[in-house]
Short mmCIF file of C-alpha atoms and ligand atoms in Angstrom, two decimals:
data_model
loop_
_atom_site.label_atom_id
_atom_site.label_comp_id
_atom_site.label_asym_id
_atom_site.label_seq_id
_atom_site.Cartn_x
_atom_site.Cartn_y
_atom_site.Cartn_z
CA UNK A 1306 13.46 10.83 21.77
CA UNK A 1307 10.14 12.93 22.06
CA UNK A 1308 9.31 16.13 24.52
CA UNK A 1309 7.46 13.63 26.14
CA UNK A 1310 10.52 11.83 27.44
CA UNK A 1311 13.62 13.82 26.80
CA UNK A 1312 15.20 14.35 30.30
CA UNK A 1313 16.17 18.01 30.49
CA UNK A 1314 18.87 19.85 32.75
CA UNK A 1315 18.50 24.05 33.57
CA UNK A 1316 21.88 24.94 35.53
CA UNK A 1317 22.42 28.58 36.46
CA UNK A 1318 24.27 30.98 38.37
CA UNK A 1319 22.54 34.16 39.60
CA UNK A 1320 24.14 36.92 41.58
CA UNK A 1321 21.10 38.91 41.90
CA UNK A 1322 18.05 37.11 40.99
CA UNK A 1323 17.25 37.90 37.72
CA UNK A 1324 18.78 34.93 36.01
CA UNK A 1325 17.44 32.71 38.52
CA UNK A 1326 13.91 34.22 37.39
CA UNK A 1327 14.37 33.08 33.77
CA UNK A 1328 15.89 29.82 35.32
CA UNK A 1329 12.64 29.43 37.15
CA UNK A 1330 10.65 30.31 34.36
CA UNK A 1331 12.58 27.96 32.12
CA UNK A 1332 12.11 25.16 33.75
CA UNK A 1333 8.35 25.41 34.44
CA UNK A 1334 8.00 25.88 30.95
CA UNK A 1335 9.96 23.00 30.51
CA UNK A 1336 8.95 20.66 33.07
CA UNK A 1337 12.43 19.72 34.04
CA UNK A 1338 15.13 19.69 37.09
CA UNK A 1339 17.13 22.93 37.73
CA UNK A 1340 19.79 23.29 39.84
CA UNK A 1341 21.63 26.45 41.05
CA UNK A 1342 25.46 26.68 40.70
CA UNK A 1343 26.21 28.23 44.15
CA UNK A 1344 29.88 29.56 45.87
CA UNK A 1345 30.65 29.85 49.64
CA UNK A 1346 31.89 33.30 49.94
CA UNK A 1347 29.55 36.43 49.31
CA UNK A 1348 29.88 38.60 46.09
CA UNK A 1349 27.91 41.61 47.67
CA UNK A 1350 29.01 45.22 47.52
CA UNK A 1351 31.54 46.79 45.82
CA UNK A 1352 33.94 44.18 46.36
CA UNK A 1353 32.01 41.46 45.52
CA UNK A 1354 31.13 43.09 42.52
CA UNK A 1355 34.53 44.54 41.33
CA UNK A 1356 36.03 40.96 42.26
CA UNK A 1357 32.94 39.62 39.71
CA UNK A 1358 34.37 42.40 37.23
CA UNK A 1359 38.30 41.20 37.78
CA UNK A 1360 37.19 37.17 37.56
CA UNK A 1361 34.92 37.34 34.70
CA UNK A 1362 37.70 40.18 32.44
CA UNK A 1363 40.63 37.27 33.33
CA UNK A 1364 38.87 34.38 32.84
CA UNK A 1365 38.92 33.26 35.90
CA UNK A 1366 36.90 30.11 37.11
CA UNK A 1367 35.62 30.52 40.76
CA UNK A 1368 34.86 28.21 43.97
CA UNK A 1369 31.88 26.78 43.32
CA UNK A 1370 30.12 24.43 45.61
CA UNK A 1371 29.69 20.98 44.19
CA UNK A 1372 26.33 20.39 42.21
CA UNK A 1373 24.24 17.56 42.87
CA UNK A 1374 22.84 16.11 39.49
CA UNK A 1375 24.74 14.47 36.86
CA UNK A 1376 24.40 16.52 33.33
CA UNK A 1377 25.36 13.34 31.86
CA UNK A 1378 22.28 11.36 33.03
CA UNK A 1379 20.42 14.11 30.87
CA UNK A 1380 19.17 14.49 26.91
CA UNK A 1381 19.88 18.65 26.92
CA UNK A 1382 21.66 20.89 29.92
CA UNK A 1383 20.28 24.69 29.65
CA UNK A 1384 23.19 26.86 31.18
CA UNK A 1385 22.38 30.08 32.47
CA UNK A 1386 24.40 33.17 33.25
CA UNK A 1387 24.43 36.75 33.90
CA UNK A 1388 26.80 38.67 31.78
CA UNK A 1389 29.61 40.63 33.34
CA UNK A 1390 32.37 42.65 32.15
CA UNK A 1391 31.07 41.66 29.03
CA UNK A 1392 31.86 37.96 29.52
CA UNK A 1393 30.66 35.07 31.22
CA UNK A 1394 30.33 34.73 35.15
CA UNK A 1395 32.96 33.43 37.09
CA UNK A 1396 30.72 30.56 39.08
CA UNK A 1397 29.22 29.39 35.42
CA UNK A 1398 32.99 29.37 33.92
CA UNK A 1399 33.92 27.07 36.54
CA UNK A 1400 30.62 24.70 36.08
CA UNK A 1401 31.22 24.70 32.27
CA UNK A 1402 35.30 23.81 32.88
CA UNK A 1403 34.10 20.82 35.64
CA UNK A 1404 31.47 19.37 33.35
CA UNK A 1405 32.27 19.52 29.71
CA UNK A 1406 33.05 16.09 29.25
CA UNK A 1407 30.32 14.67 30.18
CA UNK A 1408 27.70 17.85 29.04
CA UNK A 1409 24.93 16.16 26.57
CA UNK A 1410 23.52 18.01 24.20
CA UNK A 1411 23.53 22.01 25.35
CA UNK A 1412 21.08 25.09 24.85
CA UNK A 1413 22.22 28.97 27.07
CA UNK A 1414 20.51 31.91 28.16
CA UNK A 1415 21.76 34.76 29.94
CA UNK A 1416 20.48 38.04 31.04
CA UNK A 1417 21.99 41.23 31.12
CA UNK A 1418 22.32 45.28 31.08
CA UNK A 1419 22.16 45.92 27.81
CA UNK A 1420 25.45 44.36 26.14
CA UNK A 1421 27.98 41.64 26.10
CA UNK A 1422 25.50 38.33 25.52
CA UNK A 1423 27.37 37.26 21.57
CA UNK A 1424 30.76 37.27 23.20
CA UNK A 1425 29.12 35.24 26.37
CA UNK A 1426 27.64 32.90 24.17
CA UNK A 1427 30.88 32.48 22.09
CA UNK A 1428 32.71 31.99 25.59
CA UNK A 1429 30.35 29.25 26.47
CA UNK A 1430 30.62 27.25 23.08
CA UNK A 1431 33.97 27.62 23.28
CA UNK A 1432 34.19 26.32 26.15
CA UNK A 1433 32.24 23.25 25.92
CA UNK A 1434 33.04 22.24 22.59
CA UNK A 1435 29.76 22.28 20.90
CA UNK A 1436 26.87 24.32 18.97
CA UNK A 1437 24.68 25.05 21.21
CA UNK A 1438 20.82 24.08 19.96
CA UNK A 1439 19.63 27.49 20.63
CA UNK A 1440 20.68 30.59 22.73
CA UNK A 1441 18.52 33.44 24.68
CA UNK A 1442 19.35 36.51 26.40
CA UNK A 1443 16.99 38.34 28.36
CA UNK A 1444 17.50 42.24 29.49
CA UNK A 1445 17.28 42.53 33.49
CA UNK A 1446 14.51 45.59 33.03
CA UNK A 1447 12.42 42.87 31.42
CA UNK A 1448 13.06 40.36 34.20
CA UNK A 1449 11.96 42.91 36.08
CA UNK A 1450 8.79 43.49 34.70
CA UNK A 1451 8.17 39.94 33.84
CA UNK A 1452 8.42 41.11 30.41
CA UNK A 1453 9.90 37.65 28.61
CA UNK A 1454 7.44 35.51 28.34
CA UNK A 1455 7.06 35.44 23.97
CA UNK A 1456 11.25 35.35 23.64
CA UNK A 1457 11.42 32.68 26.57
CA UNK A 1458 8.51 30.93 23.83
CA UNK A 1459 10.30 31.06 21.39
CA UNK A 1460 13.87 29.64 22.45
CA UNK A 1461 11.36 27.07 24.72
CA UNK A 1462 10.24 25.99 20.85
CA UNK A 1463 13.18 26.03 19.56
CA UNK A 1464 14.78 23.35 22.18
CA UNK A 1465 11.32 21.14 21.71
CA UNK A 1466 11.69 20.92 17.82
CA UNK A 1467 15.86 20.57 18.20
CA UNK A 1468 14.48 17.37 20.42
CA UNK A 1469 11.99 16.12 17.86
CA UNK A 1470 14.31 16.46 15.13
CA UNK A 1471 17.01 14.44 16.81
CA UNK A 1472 14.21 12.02 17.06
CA UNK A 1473 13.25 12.38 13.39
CA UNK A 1474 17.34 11.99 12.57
CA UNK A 1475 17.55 8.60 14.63
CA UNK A 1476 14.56 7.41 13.18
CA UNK A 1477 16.18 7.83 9.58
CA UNK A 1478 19.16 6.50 9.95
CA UNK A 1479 17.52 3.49 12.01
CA UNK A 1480 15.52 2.72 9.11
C1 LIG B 1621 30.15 42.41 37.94
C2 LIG B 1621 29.05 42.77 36.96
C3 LIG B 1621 29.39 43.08 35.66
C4 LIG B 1621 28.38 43.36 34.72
N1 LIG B 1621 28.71 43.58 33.41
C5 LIG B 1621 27.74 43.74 32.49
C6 LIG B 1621 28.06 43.89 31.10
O1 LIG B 1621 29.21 43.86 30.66
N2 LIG B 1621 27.03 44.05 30.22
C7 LIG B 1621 25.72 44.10 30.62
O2 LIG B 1621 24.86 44.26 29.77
N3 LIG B 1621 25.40 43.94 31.93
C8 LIG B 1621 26.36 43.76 32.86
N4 LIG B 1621 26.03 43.57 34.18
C9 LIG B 1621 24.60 43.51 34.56
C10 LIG B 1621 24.14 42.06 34.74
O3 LIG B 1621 24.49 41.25 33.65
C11 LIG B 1621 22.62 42.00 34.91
O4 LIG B 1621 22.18 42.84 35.93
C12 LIG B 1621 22.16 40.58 35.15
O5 LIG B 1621 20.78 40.48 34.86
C13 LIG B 1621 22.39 40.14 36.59
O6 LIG B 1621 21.96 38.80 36.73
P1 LIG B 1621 21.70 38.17 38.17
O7 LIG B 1621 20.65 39.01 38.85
O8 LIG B 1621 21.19 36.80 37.86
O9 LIG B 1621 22.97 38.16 38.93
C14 LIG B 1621 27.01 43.32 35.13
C15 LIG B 1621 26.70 43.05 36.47
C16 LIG B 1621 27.70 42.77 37.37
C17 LIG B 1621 27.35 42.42 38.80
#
């Protein structure tokens, strides 16, 4: 498999936009499908967000709406998440419970205050069973002043040469 035509996945849940922005940003830098985990009800205010708080402390998947693509059609899925209550998101917790049997290889990002994105990350691999090829978290100031772009590089680089290596491995053990 190259970069040229490894089929790549972003999935992400954003309350407030700013995960959605590195989503976004992801996959243009990626050239790949994205698609946004989405609920019906409305996390807004102070109950939405101290229902967010309660969900994400318990562990507590939420009602998400059903995606359309098929992670297993793909090479990678790149889950994204904000962080809250210093664990993962409620909507992503659900997407990661529905889908890991059939989740390829996986990479995660998530942004954030300013703590909580190792035990997030630990949460996720847990949950899905697998090391994930690389992981980035992104501080919602510097979503905010569109101030990624070298880290989102980087773990962009990172998930190219994890591809290309899983090329070079095939190619090995082929010969
Ligand atoms: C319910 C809730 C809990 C949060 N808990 C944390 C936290 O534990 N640590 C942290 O650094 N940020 C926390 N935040 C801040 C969000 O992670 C941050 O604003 C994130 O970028 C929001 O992403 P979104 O705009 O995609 O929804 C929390 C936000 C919410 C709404």
């Amino acid at each position: 498999m190259t970069m040229a035509n490894a089929r790549i996945l972003v999935v992400y849940y954003s309350r407030t936009g700013a995960t959605r922005k590195v989503a976004q940003s992801l996959s243009d830098a990626l050239s790949c499908d994205s698609e946004e985990i989405t609920e019906a009800g409305s996390r807004n205010g102070i109950f939405g967000y101290l229902r967010s708080v309660m969900e994400a402390r318990r562990q507590i998947p939420s009602c998400i709406a059903a995606t359309v693509r098929d992670p297993s059609l793909y090479d990678v899925v790149v889950i994204g998440t904000p962080v809250w209550a210093w664990s993962l998101s409620s909507p992503v917790r659900a997407y990661l419970l529905a889908n890991r049997s059939s989740l390829p290889a996986v990479a995660f990002f998530c942004t954030l205050g300013g703590a909580g994105s190792d035990q997030v990350f630990g949460q996720m691999r847990e949950l899905v069973g697998k090391r994930p090829l690389d992981c980035l978290f992104v501080a919602a100031r510097d979503v905010a002043s569109a101030n990624y772009g070298p880290r989102l590089a980087t773990f962009v680089e990172a998930i190219q040469r994890e591809i290309e290596n899983g090329r070079s491995r095939a190619a090995t053990s082929a010969a």
